[in-house]
Coordinates of C-alpha atoms in Angstrom, one line a residue:
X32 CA 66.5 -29.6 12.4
X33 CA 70.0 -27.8 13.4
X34 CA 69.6 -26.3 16.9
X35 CA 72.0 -24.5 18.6
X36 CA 72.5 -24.7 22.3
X37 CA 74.9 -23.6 24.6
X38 CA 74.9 -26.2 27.0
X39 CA 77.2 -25.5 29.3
X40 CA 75.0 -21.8 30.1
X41 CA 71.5 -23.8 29.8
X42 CA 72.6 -26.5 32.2
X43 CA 71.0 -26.0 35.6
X44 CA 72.7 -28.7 38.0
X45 CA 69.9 -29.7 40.2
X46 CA 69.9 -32.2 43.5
X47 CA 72.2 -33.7 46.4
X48 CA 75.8 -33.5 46.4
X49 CA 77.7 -36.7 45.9
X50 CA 81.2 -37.8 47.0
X51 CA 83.8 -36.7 49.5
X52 CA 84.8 -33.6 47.5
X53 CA 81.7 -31.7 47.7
X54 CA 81.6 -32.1 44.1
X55 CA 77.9 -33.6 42.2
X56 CA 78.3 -37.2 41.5
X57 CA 77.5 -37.3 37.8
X58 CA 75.9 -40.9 38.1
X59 CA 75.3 -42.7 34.9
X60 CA 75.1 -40.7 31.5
X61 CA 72.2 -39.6 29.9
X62 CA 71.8 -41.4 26.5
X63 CA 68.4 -40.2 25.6
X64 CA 66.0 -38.1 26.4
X65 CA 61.9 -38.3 25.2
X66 CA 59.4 -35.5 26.1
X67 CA 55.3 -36.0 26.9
X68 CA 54.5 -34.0 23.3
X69 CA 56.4 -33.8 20.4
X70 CA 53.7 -31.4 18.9
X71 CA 51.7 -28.9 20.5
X72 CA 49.0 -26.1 19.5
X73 CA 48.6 -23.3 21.7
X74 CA 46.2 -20.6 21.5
X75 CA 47.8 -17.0 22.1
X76 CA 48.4 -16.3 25.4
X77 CA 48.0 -20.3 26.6
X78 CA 50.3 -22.2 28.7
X79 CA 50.7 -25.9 28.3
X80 CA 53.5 -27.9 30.6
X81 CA 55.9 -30.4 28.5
X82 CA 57.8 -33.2 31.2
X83 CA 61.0 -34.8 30.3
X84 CA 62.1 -38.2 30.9
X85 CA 66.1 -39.5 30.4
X86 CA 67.2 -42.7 29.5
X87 CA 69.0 -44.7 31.9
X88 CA 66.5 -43.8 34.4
X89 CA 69.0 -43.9 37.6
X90 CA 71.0 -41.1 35.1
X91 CA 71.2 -37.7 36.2
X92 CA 67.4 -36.1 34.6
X93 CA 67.9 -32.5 35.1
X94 CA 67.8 -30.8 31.7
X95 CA 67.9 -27.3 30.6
X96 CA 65.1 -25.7 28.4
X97 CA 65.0 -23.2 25.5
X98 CA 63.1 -21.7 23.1
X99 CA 64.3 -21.6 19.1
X100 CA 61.5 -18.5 18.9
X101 CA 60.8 -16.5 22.0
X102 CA 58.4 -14.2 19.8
X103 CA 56.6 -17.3 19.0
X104 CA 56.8 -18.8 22.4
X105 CA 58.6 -19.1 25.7
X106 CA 59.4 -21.9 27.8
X107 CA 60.4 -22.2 31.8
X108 CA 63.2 -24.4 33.4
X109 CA 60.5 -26.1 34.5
X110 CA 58.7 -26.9 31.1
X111 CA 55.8 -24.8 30.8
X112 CA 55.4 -23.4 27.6
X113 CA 53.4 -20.1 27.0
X114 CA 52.1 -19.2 23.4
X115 CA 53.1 -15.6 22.4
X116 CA 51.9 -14.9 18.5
X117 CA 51.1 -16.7 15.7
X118 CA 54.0 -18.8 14.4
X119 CA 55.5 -22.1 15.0
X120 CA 59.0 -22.6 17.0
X121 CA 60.7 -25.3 19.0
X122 CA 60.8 -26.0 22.5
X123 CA 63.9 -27.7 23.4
X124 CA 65.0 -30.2 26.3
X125 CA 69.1 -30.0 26.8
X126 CA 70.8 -32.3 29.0
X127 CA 74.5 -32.2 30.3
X128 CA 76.1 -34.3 28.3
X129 CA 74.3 -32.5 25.1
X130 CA 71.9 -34.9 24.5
X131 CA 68.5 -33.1 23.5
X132 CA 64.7 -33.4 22.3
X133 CA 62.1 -30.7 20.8
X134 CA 58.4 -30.1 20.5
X135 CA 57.0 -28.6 17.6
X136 CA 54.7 -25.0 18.9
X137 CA 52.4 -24.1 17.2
X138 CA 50.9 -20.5 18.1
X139 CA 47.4 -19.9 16.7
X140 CA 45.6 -16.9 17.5
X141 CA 41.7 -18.0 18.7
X142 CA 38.4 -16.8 17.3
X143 CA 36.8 -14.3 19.2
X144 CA 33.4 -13.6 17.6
X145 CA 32.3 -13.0 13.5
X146 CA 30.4 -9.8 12.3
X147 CA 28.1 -9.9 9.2
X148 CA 27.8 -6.5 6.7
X149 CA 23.9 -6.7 6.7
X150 CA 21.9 -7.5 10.0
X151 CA 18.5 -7.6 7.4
X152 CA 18.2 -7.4 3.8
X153 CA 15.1 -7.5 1.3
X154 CA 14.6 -9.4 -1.7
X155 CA 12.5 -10.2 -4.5
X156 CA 11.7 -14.2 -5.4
X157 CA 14.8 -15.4 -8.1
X158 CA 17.3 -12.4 -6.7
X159 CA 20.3 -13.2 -5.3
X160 CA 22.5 -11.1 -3.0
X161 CA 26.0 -12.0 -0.9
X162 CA 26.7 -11.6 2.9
X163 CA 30.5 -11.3 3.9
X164 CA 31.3 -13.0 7.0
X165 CA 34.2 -11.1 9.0
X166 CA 35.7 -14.1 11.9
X167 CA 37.1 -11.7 14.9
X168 CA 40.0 -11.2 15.1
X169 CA 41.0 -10.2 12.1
X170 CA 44.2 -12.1 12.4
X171 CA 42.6 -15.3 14.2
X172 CA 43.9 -18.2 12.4
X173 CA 40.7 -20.5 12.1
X174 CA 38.9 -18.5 9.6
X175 CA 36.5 -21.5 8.6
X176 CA 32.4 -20.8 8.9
X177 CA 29.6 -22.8 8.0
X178 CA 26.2 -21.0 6.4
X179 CA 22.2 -22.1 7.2
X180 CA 19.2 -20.5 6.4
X181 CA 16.0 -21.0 8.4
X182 CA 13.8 -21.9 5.8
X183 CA 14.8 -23.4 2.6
X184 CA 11.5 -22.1 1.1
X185 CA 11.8 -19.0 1.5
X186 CA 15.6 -18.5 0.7
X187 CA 18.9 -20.3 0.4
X188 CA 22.2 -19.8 0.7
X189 CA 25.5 -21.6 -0.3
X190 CA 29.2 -21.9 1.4
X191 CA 29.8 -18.6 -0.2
X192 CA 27.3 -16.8 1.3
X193 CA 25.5 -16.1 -1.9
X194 CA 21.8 -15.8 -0.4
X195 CA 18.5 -16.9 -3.6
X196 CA 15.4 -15.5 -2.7
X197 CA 12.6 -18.4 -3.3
X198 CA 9.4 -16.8 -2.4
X199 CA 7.9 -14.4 -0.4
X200 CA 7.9 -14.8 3.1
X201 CA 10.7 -14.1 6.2
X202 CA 13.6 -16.5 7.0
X203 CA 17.2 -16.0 8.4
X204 CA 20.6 -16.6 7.2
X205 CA 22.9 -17.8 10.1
X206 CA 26.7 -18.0 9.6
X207 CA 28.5 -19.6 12.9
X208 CA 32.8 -20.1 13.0
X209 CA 34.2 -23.8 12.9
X210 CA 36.3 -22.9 15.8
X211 CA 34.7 -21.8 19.2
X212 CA 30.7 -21.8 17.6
X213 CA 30.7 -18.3 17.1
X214 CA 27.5 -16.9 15.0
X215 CA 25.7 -14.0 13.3
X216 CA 22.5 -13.2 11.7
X217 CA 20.8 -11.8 8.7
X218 CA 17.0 -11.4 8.4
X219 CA 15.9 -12.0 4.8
X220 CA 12.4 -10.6 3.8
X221 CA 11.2 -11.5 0.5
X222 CA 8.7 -9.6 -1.4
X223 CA 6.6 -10.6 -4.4
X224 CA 7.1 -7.0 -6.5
X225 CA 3.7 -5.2 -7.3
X226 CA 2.5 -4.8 -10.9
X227 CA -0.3 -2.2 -10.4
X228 CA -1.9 0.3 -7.7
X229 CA -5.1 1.1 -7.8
X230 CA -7.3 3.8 -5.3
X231 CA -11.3 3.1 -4.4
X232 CA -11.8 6.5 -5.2
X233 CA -10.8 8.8 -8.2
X234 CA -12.3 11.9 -7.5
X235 CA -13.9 13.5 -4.2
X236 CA -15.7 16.8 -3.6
X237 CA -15.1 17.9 0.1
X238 CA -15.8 20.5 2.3
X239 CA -13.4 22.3 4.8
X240 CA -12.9 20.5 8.0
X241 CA -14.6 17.3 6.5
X242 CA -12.0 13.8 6.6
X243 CA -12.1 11.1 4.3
X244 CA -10.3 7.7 4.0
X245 CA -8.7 6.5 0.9
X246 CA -7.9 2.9 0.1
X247 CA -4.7 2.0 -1.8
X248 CA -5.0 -1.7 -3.0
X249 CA -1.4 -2.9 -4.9
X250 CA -1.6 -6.0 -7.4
X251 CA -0.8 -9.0 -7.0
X252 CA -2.3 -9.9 -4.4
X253 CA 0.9 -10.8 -2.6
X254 CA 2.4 -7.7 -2.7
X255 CA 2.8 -5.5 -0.3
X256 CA 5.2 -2.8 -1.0
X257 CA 4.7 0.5 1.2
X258 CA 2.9 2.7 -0.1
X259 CA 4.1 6.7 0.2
X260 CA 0.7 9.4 -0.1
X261 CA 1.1 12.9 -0.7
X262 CA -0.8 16.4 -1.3
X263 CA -0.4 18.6 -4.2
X264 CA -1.4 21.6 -2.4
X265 CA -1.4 21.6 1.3
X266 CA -3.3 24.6 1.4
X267 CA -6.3 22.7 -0.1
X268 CA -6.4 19.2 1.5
X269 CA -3.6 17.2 3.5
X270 CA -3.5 13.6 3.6
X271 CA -1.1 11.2 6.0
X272 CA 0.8 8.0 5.8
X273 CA -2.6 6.1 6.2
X274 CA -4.3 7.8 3.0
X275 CA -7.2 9.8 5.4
X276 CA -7.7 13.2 3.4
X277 CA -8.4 16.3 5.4
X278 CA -10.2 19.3 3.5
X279 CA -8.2 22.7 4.7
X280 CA -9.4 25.7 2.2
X281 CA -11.0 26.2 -1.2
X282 CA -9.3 25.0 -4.2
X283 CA -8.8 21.6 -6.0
X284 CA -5.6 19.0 -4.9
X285 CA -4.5 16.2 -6.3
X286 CA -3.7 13.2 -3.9
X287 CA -1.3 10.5 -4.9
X288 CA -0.6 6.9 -4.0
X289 CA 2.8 5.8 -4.7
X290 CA 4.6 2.3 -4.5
X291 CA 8.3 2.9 -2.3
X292 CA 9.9 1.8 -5.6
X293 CA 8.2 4.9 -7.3
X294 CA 7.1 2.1 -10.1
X295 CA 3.4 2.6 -9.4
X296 CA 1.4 5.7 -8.6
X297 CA -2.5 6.3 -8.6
X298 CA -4.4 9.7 -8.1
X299 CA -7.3 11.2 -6.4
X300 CA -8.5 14.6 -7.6
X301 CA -9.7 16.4 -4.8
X302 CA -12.1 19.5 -4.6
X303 CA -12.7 21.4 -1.7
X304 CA -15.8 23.9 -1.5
X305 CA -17.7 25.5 1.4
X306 CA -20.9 26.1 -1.1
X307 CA -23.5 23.2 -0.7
X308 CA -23.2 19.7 -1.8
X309 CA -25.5 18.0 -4.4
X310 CA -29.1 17.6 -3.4
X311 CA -30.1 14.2 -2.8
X312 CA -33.4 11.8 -3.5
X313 CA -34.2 13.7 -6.9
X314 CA -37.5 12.4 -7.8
X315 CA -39.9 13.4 -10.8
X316 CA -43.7 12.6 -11.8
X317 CA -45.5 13.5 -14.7
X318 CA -49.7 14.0 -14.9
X319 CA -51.4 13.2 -17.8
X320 CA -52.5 16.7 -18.0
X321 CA -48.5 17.8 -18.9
X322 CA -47.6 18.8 -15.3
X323 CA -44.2 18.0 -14.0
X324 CA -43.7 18.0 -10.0
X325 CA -40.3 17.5 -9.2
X326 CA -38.9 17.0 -5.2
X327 CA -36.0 16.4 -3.7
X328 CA -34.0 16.3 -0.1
X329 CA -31.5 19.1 0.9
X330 CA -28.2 18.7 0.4
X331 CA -25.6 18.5 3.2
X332 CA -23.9 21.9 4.0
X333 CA -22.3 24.3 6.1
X334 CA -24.1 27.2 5.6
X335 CA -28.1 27.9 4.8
X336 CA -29.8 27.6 1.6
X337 CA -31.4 30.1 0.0
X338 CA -32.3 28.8 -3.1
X339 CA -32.8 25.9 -5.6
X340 CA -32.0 26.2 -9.5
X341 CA -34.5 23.7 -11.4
X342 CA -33.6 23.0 -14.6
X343 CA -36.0 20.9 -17.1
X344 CA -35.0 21.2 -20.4
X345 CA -34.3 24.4 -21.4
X346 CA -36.6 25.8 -18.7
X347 CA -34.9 26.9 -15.8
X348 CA -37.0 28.2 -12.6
X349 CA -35.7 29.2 -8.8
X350 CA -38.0 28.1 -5.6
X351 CA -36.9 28.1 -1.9
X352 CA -38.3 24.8 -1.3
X353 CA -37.5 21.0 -1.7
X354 CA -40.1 20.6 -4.0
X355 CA -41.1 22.9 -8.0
X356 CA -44.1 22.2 -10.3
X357 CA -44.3 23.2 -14.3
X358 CA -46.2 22.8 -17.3
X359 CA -43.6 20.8 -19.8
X360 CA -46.3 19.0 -22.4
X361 CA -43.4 18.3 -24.6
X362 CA -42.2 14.2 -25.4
X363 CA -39.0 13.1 -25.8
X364 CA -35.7 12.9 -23.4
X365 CA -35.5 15.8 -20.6
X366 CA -32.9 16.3 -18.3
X367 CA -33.8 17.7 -15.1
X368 CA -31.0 19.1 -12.5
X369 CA -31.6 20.8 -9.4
X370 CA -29.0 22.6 -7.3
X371 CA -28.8 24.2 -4.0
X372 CA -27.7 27.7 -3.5
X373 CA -25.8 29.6 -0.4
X374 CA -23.7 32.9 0.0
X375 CA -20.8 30.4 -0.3
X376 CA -22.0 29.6 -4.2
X377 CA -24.1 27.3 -5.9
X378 CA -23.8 23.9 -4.9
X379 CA -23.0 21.0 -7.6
X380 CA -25.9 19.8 -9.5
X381 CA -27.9 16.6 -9.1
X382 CA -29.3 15.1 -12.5
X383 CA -31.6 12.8 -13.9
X384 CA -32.7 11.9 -17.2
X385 CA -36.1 11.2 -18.2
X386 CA -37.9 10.3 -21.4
X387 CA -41.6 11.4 -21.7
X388 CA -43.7 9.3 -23.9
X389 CA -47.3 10.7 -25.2
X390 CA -50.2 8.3 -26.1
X391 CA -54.1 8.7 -27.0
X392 CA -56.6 7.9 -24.8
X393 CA -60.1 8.4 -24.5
X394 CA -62.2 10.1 -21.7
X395 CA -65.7 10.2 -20.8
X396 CA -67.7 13.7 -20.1
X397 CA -70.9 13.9 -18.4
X398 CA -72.1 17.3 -20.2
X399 CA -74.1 19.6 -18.3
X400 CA -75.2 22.8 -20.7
X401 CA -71.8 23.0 -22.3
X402 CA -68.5 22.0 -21.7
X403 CA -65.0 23.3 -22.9
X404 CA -62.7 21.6 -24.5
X405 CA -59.3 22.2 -25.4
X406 CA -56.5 21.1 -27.4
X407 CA -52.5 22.3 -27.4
X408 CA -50.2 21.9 -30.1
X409 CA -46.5 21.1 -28.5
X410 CA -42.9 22.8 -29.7
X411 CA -42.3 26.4 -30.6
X412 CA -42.6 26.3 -34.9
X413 CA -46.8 25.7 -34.5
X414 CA -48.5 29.3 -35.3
X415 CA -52.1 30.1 -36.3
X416 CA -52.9 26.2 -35.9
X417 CA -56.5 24.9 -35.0
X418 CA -58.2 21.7 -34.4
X419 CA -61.6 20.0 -35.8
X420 CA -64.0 18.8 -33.0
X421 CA -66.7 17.0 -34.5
X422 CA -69.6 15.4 -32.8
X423 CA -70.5 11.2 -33.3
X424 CA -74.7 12.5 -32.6
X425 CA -74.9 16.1 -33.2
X426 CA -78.5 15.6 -32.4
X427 CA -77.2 15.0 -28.9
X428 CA -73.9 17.8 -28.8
X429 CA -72.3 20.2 -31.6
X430 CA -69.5 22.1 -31.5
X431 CA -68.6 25.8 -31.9
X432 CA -65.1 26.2 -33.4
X433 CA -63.1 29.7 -31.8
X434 CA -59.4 29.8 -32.6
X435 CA -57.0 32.6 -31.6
X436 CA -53.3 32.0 -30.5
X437 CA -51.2 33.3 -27.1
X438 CA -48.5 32.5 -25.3
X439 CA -49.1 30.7 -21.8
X440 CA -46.9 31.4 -18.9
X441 CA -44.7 29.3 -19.6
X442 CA -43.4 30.1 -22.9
X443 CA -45.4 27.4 -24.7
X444 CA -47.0 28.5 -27.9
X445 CA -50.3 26.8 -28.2
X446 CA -54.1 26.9 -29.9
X447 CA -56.5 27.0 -27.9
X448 CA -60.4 25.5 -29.2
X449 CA -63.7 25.7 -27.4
X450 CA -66.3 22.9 -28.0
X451 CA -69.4 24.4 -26.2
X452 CA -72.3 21.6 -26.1
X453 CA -75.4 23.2 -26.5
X454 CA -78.3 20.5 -26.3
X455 CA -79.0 19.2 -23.5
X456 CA -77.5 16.3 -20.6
X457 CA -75.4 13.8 -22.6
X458 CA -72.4 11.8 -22.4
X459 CA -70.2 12.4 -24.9
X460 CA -66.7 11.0 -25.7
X461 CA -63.4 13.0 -26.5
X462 CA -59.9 11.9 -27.6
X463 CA -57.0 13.4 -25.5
X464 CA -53.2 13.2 -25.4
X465 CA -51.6 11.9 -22.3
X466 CA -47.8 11.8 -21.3
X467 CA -45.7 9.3 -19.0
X468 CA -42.5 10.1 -17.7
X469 CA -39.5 7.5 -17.3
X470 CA -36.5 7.4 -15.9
X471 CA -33.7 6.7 -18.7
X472 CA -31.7 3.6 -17.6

C-alpha cells in the first residue's frame, strides 16, 4: 500500500517547550509506530477510537492522522474514526519524522428489519410456492437469512424459501436476518381440495314468507373449501351465505351451492306458491261390501280451504271435509290422490297406491219369508249379464230369477238378481265376493 502524506501539513506539534531557544526539543526519533487495530468494521454512522503507540517510548508520540477515503470514513487528530458509507479505506497514523501505520475500515451498512411478499398464503398437500425475503435496507450489506417453518407436518421449506405443502392443517414460515435477528412471517394454510358437493335437499316447495335451511356437505371429508350460494331469481326466493332460503313471491328458483374454486356446484329447485300444501296422513279402508272410505289431515296453508279433489281411479269426486266415501267394487291397483283447494289454487297432490284383492267367502242368512240377494258384475264391457242362484234343499228355499240392467250412481254397470225364499224360517248359505285393500310397498 502507497500512501501519500504530506507530513509536514499533518504534523500537529503537541507538548512543553524544550531548550533555551523557545524552540520544541525533538527528543529521541520515532522509529516505529504500532496502532490498537490494524482492522476494523464499522457500521454506517459508528465511531470507534484507534490509539497510537511510538517506538522508543521516551520519543516524541504525537502523530498526525488521515483518512485515504473520507467518503468511506473520517478520522480526528485524536483517533476516532466515524464510518460514513459502505466501502473500505485506510486510517493512517503519521509521525514527524515520516514514519507511519494504517488500519484497514471497513464501512458496512447495518440491517434494519426484512419484509416478506406474502403475510398468508394457501395451499394444497404436494404444492409448492416461494416467499422472497427483502433484508432492510435495501443496500445493507449482511444480506444472509435463515428459513423455519412451525411444523414440519404440515409444510416445509428450504434455504430458498421454496415452501411444500404436506397436509392439511395451519403452520408458519418464519425467515429471521443473520445480522441483528431480524424476522418475518408467513401463515401457510393447507387444504385437502374437494372432489364433490352434495345438498340434503334437491327440491323444495315453499310458501311466501316461509324460511328454510339448506345443508351443503363437500367430499372428502377433509375438505373444506367455502362454499358461495346464490338465487336464480330474487324475485322468487333469496338465499344468504349460510344456505337459509327465504320464499319472496310466486314462481320457481333455482338455488345453487358452489365450491370458491367454481369446480363443484349442486342445485336446489325451489317452488314458491301461496295455494295449499299437500294434505297429510292419507289413509284408506276398504269394506267387504266394495266401499272405499278415504280420510286425511289438512294441509298446512295460508289461506282457507274450500275444497278437496279425491281421485280413485278414474273416479274423481269434490267434498269439503277431511274425510270422502265411494262405491269402487273393482280389483286390481288404484291410485288414490287427494288435494286441497283455495282461491290461491289447488294445492299439490298427496298419493297412495293401493292394490284391491277380491276373494270368495261364504255367509250365513237367517231367512225370515224371503230375503234378497244380489250379485254385481265389475268393469264397464258386462251388458245383459245374469247370475244362477240355486238352492242345496229347495224343499227348505227356492229361488225366483229377475234380471234387468242399470247403471248405479256411480257409473258402475251391473246385474242385478233377486232370490226371494218363499218357504218358510231356514238358514240357508250364499257364496259372496269380498275385497281387501293394500297399500302397494
Amino acid at each position: 500500500m502507497v500512501i501519500q502524506v504530506n507530513a509536514s501539513s499533518a504534523y500537529s506539534p503537541q507538548g512543553p517547550e524544550r531548550g533555551n531557544a523557545g524552540q520544541p526539543d525533538p527528543g529521541q526519533p520515532v522509529t516505529q509506530i504500532s496502532l490498537s487495530e490494524t482492522d476494523m468494521t464499522l457500521d454506517r454512522g459508528d465511531t470507534e477510537v484507534l490509539s497510537a503507540s511510538v517506538t522508543p517510548e521516551d520519543a516524541d508520540n504525537h502523530v498526525s492522522w488521515t483518512s485515504t477515503d473520507s467518503k468511506v470514513c473520517t478520522v480526528t487528530q485524536t483517533g476516532a474514526v466515524t464510518g460514513v458509507d459502505r466501502g473500505t479505506a485506510s486510517v493512517v497514523a503519521l509521525s514527524s519524522e515520516g514514519k507511519m501505520a494504517a488500519c484497514r475500515v471497513t464501512v458496512v451498512n447495518p440491517v434494519t428489519g426484512v419484509v416478506l411478499d406474502k403475510s398468508s398464503m394457501t395451499m394444497i398437500p404436494g404444492a409448492t410456492a416461494n416467499l422472497h425475503a427483502d433484508v432492510l435496507p435495501g443496500d445493507a450489506t449482511n444480506r444472509g437469512v435463515q428459513w423455519a417453518s412451525s411444523d414440519s407436518k404440515i409444510c416445509t421449506v428450504d434455504s430458498s424459501g421454496k415452501v411444500t405443502a404436506v397436509e392439511a392443517g395451519m403452520a408458519k414460515v418464519t425467515v429471521m436476518t443473520q445480522e441483528g435477528g431480524f424476522f418475518a412471517d408467513c401463515v401457510v394454510t393447507v387444504k385437502t381440495p374437494a372432489s364433490g358437493l352434495t345438498l340434503d335437499k334437491t327440491s323444495l316447495t315453499m310458501k311466501k314468507g316461509d324460511t328454510e335451511q339448506l345443508t351443503a356437505t363437500v367430499y372428502p371429508s377433509g375438505a373444506k373449501p367455502e362454499v358461495l350460494w346464490a338465487s336464480s331469481d330474487g324475485n322468487v326466493c333469496t338465499v344468504d351465505q349460510t344456505g337459509k332460503i327465504t320464499a319472496v313471491g310466486d314462481g320457481s328458483a333455482v338455488i345453487s351451492a358452489t365450491t370458491k374454486d367454481l369446480r363443484h356446484t349442486a342445485t336446489c329447485n325451489v317452488t314458491v306458491s301461496s295455494a295449499p300444501g299437500p294434505v297429510k296422513n292419507l289413509k284408506a279402508t276398504m269394506s267387504s261390501s266394495g266401499w272405499m272410505t278415504i280420510s286425511w289431515s289438512c294441509p298446512d296453508s295460508l289461506s282457507a280451504i274450500l275444497s278437496y279433489t279425491v281421485r280413485v281411479g278414474d273416479k274423481t269426486l269434490t267434498v269439503t271435509s277431511e274425510s270422502a266415501s265411494l262405491s269402487y267394487p273393482y280389483a286390481g291397483d288404484v291410485a288414490i290422490s287427494v288435494c286441497a283447494n283455495s282461491r290461491e289454487g289447488a294445492g299439490a297432490a298427496t298419493a297412495q297406491d293401493y292394490v284391491i284383492e277380491s276373494h270368495t267367502s261364504t255367509t250365513s242368512h237367517t231367512v225370515y219369508q224371503y230375503e234378497e240377494l244380489r250379485s254385481y258384475y265389475v268393469g264397464d264391457s258386462h251388458h245383459n249379464e245374469h247370475s244362477y242362484f240355486s238352492s242345496s234343499d229347495p224343499s227348505l228355499a227356492h229361488g225366483e230369477r229377475i234380471i234387468y240392467n242399470y247403471i248405479n250412481s256411480d257409473g258402475d254397470r251391473c246385474s242385478e238378481h233377486d232370490y226371494v225364499y218363499r218357504r218358510g224360517s231356514s238358514t240357508v248359505s250364499n257364496s259372496t265376493t269380498v275385497y281387501e285393500m293394500h297399500l302397494l310397498q
